CSV table of C-alpha atoms in Angstrom, one decimal:
chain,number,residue,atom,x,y,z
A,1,UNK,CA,7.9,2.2,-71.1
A,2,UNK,CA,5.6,1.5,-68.0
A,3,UNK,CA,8.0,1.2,-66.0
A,4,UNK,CA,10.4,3.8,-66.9
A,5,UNK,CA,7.5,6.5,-66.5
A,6,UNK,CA,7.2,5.4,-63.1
A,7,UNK,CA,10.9,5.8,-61.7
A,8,UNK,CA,10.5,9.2,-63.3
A,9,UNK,CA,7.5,10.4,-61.3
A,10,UNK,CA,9.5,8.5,-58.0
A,11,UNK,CA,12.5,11.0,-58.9
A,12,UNK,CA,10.3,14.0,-59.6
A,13,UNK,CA,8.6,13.2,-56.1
A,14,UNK,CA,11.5,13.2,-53.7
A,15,UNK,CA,14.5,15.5,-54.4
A,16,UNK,CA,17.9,13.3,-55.1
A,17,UNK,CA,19.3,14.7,-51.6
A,18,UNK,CA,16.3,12.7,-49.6
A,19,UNK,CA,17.4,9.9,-52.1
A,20,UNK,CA,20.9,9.8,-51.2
A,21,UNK,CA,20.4,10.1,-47.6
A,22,UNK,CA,17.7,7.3,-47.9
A,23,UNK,CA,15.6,9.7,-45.5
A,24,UNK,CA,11.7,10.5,-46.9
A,25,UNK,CA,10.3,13.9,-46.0
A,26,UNK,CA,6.7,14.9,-46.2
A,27,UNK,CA,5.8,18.1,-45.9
A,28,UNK,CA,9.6,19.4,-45.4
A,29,UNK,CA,12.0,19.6,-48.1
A,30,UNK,CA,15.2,18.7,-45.7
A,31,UNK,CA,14.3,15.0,-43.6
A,32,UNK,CA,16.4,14.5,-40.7
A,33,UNK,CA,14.9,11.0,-40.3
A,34,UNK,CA,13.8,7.7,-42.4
A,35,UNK,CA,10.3,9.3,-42.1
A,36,UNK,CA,9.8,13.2,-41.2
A,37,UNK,CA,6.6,14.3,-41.5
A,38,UNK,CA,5.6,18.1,-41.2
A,39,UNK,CA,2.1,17.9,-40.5
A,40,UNK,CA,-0.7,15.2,-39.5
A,41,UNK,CA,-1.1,11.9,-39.8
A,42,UNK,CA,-4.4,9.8,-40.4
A,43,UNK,CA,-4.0,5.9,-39.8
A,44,UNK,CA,-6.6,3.7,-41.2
A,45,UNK,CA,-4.9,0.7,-40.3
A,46,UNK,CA,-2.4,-0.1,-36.9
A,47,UNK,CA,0.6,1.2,-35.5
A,48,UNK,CA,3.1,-1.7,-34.7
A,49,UNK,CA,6.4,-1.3,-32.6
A,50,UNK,CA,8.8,-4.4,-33.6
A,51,UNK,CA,6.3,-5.7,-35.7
A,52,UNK,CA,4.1,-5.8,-33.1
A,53,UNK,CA,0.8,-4.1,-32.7
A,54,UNK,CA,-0.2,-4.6,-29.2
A,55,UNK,CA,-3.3,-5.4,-27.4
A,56,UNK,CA,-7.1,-3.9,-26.3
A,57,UNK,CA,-5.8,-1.0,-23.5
A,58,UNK,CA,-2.6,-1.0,-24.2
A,59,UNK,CA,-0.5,2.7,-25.2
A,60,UNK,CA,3.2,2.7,-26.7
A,61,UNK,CA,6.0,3.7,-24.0
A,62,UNK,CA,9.1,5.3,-24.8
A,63,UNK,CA,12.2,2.6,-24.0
A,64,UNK,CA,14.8,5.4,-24.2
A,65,UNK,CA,15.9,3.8,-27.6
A,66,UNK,CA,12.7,3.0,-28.9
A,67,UNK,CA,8.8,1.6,-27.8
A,68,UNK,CA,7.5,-0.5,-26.2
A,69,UNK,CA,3.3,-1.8,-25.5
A,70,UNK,CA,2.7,-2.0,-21.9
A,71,UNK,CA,-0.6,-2.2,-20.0
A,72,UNK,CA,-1.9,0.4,-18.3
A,73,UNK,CA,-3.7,-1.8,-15.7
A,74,UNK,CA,-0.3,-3.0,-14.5
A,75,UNK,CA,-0.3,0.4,-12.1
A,76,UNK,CA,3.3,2.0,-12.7
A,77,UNK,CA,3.4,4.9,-10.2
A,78,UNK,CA,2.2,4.5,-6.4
A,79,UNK,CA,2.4,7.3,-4.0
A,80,UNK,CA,2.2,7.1,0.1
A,81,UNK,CA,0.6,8.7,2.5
A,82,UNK,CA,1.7,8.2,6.5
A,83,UNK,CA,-0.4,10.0,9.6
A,84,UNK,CA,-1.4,13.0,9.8
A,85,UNK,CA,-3.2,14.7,12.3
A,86,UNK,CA,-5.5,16.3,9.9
A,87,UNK,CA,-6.8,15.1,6.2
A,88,UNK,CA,-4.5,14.9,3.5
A,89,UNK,CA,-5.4,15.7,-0.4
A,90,UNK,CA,-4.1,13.8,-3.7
A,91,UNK,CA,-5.1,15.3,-7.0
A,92,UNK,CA,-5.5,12.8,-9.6
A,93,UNK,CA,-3.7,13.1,-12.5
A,94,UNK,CA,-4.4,13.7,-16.1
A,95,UNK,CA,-5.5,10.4,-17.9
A,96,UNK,CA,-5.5,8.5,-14.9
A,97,UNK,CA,-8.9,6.9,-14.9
A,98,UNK,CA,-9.1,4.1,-12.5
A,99,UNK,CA,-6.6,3.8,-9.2
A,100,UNK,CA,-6.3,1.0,-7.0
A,101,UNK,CA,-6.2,1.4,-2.7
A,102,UNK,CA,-4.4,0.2,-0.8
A,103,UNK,CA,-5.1,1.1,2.9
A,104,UNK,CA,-4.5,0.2,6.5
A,105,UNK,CA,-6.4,1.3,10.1
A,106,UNK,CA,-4.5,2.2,13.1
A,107,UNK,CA,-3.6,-0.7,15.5
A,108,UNK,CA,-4.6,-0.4,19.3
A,109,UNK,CA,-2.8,0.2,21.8
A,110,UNK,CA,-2.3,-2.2,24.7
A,111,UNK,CA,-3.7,-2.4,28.2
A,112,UNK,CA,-1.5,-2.7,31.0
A,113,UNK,CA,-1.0,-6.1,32.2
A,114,UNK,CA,-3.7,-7.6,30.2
A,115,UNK,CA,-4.2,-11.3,29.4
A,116,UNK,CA,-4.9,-10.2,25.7
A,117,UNK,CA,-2.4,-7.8,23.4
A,118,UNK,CA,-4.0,-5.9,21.0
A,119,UNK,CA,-5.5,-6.1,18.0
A,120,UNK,CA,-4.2,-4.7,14.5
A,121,UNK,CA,-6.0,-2.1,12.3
A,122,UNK,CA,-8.4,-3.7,9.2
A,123,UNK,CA,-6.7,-3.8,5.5
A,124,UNK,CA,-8.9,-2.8,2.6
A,125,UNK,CA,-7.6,-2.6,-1.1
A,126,UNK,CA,-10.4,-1.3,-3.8
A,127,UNK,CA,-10.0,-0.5,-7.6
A,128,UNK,CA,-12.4,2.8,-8.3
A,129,UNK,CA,-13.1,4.8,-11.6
A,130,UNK,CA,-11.0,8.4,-10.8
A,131,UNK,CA,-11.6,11.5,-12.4
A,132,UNK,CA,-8.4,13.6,-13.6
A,133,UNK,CA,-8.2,16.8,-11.7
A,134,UNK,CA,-10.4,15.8,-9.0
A,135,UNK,CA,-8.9,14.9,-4.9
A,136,UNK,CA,-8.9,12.2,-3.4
A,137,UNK,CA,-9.2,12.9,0.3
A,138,UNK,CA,-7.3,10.8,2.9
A,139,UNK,CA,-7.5,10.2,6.7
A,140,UNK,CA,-4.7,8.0,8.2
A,141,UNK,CA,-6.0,6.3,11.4
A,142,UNK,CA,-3.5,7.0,14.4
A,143,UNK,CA,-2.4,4.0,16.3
A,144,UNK,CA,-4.1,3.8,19.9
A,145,UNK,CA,-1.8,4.8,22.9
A,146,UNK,CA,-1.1,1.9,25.8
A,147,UNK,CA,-1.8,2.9,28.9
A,148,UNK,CA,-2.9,1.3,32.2
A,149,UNK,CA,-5.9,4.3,33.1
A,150,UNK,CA,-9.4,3.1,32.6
A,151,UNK,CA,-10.2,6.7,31.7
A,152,UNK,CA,-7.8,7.0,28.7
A,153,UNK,CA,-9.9,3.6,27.5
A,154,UNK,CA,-11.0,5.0,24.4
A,155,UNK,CA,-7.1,6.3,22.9
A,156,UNK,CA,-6.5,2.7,23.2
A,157,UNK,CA,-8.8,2.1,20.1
A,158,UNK,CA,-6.4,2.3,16.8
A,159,UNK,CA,-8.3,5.2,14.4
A,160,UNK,CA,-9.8,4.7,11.3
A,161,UNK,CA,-8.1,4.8,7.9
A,162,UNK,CA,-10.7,6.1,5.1
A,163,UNK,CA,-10.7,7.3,1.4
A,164,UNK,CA,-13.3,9.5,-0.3
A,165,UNK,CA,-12.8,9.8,-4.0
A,166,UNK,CA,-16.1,9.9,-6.3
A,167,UNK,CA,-18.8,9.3,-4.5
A,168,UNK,CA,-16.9,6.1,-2.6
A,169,UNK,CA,-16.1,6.1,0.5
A,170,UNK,CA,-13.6,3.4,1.9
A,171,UNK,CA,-12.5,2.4,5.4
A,172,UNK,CA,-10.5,-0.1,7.4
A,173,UNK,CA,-11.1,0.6,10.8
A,174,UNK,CA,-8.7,0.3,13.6
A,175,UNK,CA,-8.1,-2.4,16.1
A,176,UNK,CA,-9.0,-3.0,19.6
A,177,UNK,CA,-7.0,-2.8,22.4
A,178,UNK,CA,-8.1,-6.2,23.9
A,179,UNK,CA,-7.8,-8.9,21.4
A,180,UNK,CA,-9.8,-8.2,18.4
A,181,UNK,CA,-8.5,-6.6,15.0
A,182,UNK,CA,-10.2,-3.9,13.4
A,183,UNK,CA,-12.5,-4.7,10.3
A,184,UNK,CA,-13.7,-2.5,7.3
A,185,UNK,CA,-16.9,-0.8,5.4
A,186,UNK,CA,-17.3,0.5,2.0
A,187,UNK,CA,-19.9,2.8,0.4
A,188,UNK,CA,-21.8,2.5,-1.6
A,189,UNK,CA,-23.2,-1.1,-0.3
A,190,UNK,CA,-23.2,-2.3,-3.8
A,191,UNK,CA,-19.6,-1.6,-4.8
A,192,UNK,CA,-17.8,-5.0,-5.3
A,193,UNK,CA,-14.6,-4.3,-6.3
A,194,UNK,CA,-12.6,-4.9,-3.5
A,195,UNK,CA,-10.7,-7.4,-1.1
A,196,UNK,CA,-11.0,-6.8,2.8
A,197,UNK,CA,-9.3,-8.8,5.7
A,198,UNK,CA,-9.9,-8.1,9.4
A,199,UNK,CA,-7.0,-7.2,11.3
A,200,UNK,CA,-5.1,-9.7,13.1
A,201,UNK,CA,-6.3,-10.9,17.0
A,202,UNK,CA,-4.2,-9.8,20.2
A,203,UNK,CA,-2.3,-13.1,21.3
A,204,UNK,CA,-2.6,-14.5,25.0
A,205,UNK,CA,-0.1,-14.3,27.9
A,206,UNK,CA,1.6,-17.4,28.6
A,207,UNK,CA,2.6,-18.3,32.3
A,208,UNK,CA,5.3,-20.7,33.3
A,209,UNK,CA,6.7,-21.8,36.5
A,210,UNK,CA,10.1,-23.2,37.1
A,211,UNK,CA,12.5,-23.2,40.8
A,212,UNK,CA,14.6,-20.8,40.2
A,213,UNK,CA,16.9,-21.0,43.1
A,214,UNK,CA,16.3,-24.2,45.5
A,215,UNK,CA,12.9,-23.8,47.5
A,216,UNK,CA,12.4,-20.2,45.5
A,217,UNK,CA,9.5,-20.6,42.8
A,218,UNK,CA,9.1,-18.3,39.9
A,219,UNK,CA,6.2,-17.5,38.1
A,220,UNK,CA,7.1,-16.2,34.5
A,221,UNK,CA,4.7,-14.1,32.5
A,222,UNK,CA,5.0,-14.3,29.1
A,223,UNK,CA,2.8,-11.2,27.3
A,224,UNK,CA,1.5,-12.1,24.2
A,225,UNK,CA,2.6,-10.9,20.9
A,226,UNK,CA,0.3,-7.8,19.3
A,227,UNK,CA,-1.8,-8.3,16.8
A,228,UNK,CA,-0.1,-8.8,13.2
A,229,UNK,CA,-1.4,-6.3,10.4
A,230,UNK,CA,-2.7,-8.1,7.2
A,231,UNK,CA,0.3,-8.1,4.3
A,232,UNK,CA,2.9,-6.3,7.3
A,233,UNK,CA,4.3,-9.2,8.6
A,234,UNK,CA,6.3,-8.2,12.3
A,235,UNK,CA,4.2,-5.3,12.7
A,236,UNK,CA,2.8,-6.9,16.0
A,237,UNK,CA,4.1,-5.2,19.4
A,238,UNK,CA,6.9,-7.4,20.9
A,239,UNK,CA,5.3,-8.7,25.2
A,240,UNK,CA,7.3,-8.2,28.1
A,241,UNK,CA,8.3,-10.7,30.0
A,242,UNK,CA,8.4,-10.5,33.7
A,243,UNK,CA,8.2,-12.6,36.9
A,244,UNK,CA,6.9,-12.5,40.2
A,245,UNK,CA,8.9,-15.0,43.4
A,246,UNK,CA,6.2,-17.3,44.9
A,247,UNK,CA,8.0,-18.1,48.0
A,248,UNK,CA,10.9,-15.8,49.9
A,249,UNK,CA,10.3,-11.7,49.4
A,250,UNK,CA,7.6,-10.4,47.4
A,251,UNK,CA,9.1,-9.6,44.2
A,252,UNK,CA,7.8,-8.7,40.9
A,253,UNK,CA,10.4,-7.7,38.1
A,254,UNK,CA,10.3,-7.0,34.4
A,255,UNK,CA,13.0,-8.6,32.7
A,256,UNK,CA,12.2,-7.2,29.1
A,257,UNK,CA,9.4,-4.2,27.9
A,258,UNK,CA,7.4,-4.2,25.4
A,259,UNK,CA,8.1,-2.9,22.0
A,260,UNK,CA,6.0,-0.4,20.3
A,261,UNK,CA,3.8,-1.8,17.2
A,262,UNK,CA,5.2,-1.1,13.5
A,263,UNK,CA,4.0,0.8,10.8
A,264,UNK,CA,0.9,-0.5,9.1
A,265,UNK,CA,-1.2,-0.8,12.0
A,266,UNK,CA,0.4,-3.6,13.9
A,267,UNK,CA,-1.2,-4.3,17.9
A,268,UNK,CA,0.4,-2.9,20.7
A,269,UNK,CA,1.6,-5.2,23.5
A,270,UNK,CA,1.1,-5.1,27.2
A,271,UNK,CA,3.8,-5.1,30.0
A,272,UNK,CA,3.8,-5.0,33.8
A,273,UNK,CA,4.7,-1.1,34.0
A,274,UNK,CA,4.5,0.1,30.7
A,275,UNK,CA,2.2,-0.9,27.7
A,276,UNK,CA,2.9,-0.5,24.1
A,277,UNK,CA,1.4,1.7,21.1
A,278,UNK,CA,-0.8,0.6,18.0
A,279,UNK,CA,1.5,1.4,15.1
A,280,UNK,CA,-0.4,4.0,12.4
A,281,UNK,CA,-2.4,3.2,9.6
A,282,UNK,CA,-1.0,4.0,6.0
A,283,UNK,CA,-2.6,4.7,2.6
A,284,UNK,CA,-0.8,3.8,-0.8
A,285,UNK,CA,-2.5,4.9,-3.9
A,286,UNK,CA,-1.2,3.4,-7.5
A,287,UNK,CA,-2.2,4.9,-10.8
């Protein structure tokens, strides 16, 4: 009798249409799926996709066909930010608590016929707390200009590449146009949470001397390679190569020029005529 009672009150519950088309409605008398709720829903237990129910941090993503767990911390949008000559602005977006950096100073430019190419710009990446709404303000360093003019020294130096976001501020500075890479600073001193590497040193000329006709001596030059940006492999300036007769008419020729640095913040490289630009710094920001 028990049990008879209780297929009743199962009937009586849910119309024989929703029983037929084996969909349950709650809250709406006409279910257009297995479970169609018209209303809200309190869980006192989990909510498992596949049978499973995920882990600390993680939020259910639409596959297209179904869900999916995935972690937030895993960073799936990035968006880039090349030189300007004035500060750019990114707004944070809702829900986005915590972005990492990625950023990169300018590289400098080279100096005419120097021993030394230049150095690249400084590579920061930081992970900070972000608040939705707010900016993020960004200044991409602009690589230093070659040149052979002691006055136009200080364009040579590759600019700074900083990030204020939240009471941080974040900067890889830019290389050196003799030799030396560019480094970086945080504020405030005691933030930890992030992995700086010096931009890479200006290589040396290299000079070789070989007969190049019989009794005519050449001396080659070769200019060193610029300065390689941290994680931008061949962003480094590309040397001239020239060479200069020791013996018959004074002669001094370039047989290649330099190529311009690449884009992050790669060293310029010098020549005999011409010298090379840093490359610019670069800002990526993933949320």
């Amino acid at each position: 009798m028990k049990n008879i009672f209780s297929v009743l009150l199962i009937i009586n519950l849910f119309p024989a249409s929703q029983c037929l088309a084996q969909n349950v409605g709650v809250g709406t008398p006409i279910p257009t799926e297995k479970l169609d709720v018209n209303g809200n829903v309190n869980i006192a237990g989990t909510i498992k996709a596949n049978g499973v129910a995920g882990q600390t941090g993680q939020v259910l993503s639409s596959t297209g066909s179904g869900l999916q767990w995935i972690d937030m911390s895993k960073y799936q949008n990035f968006v880039q930010f090349n030189y300007q000559a004035t500060a750019q602005t990114w707004t944070v977006p809702a829900g986005v608590t915590k972005i990492m950096i990625e950023q990169w100073g300018g590289g400098g430019g080279a100096i005419y016929y120097a021993q030394f190419s230049a150095g690249s710009g400084g590579y920061l990446r930081s992970v900070i707390p972000a608040v939705p709404g707010a900016n993020v303000t960004i200044t991409i360093g602009k690589g230093g200009t070659g040149s052979n003019l002691a006055a136009t020294i200080p364009a040579l130096v590759g600019g700074s590449t900083e990030v204020v976001h939240n009471g941080y501020t974040l900067t890889a500075n830019g290389g050196l146009s003799y030799y030396t890479g560019g480094d970086f600073t945080v504020s405030p001193a005691s933030f930890r949470n992030y992995l700086g590497i010096a931009g890479g040193n200006g290589n040396r000329y290299d000079l070789k001397i070989s007969e190049y006709t019989p009794g005519v001596f050449r001396s080659y030059y070769f200019f060193g390679k610029g300065g390689e940006a941290p994680f931008a492999p061949g962003t480094g300036g590309t040397g001239s190569i020239i060479y200069e007769n020791n013996s018959g008419p004074a002669n001094t020729t370039n047989v290649t020029f330099p190529g311009n640095a690449g884009v992050p913040g790669g060293g310029g490289a010098p020549g005999w005529s011409y010298s090379a630009n840093g490359g610019n710094g670069l800002v990526i920001i993933y949320y």
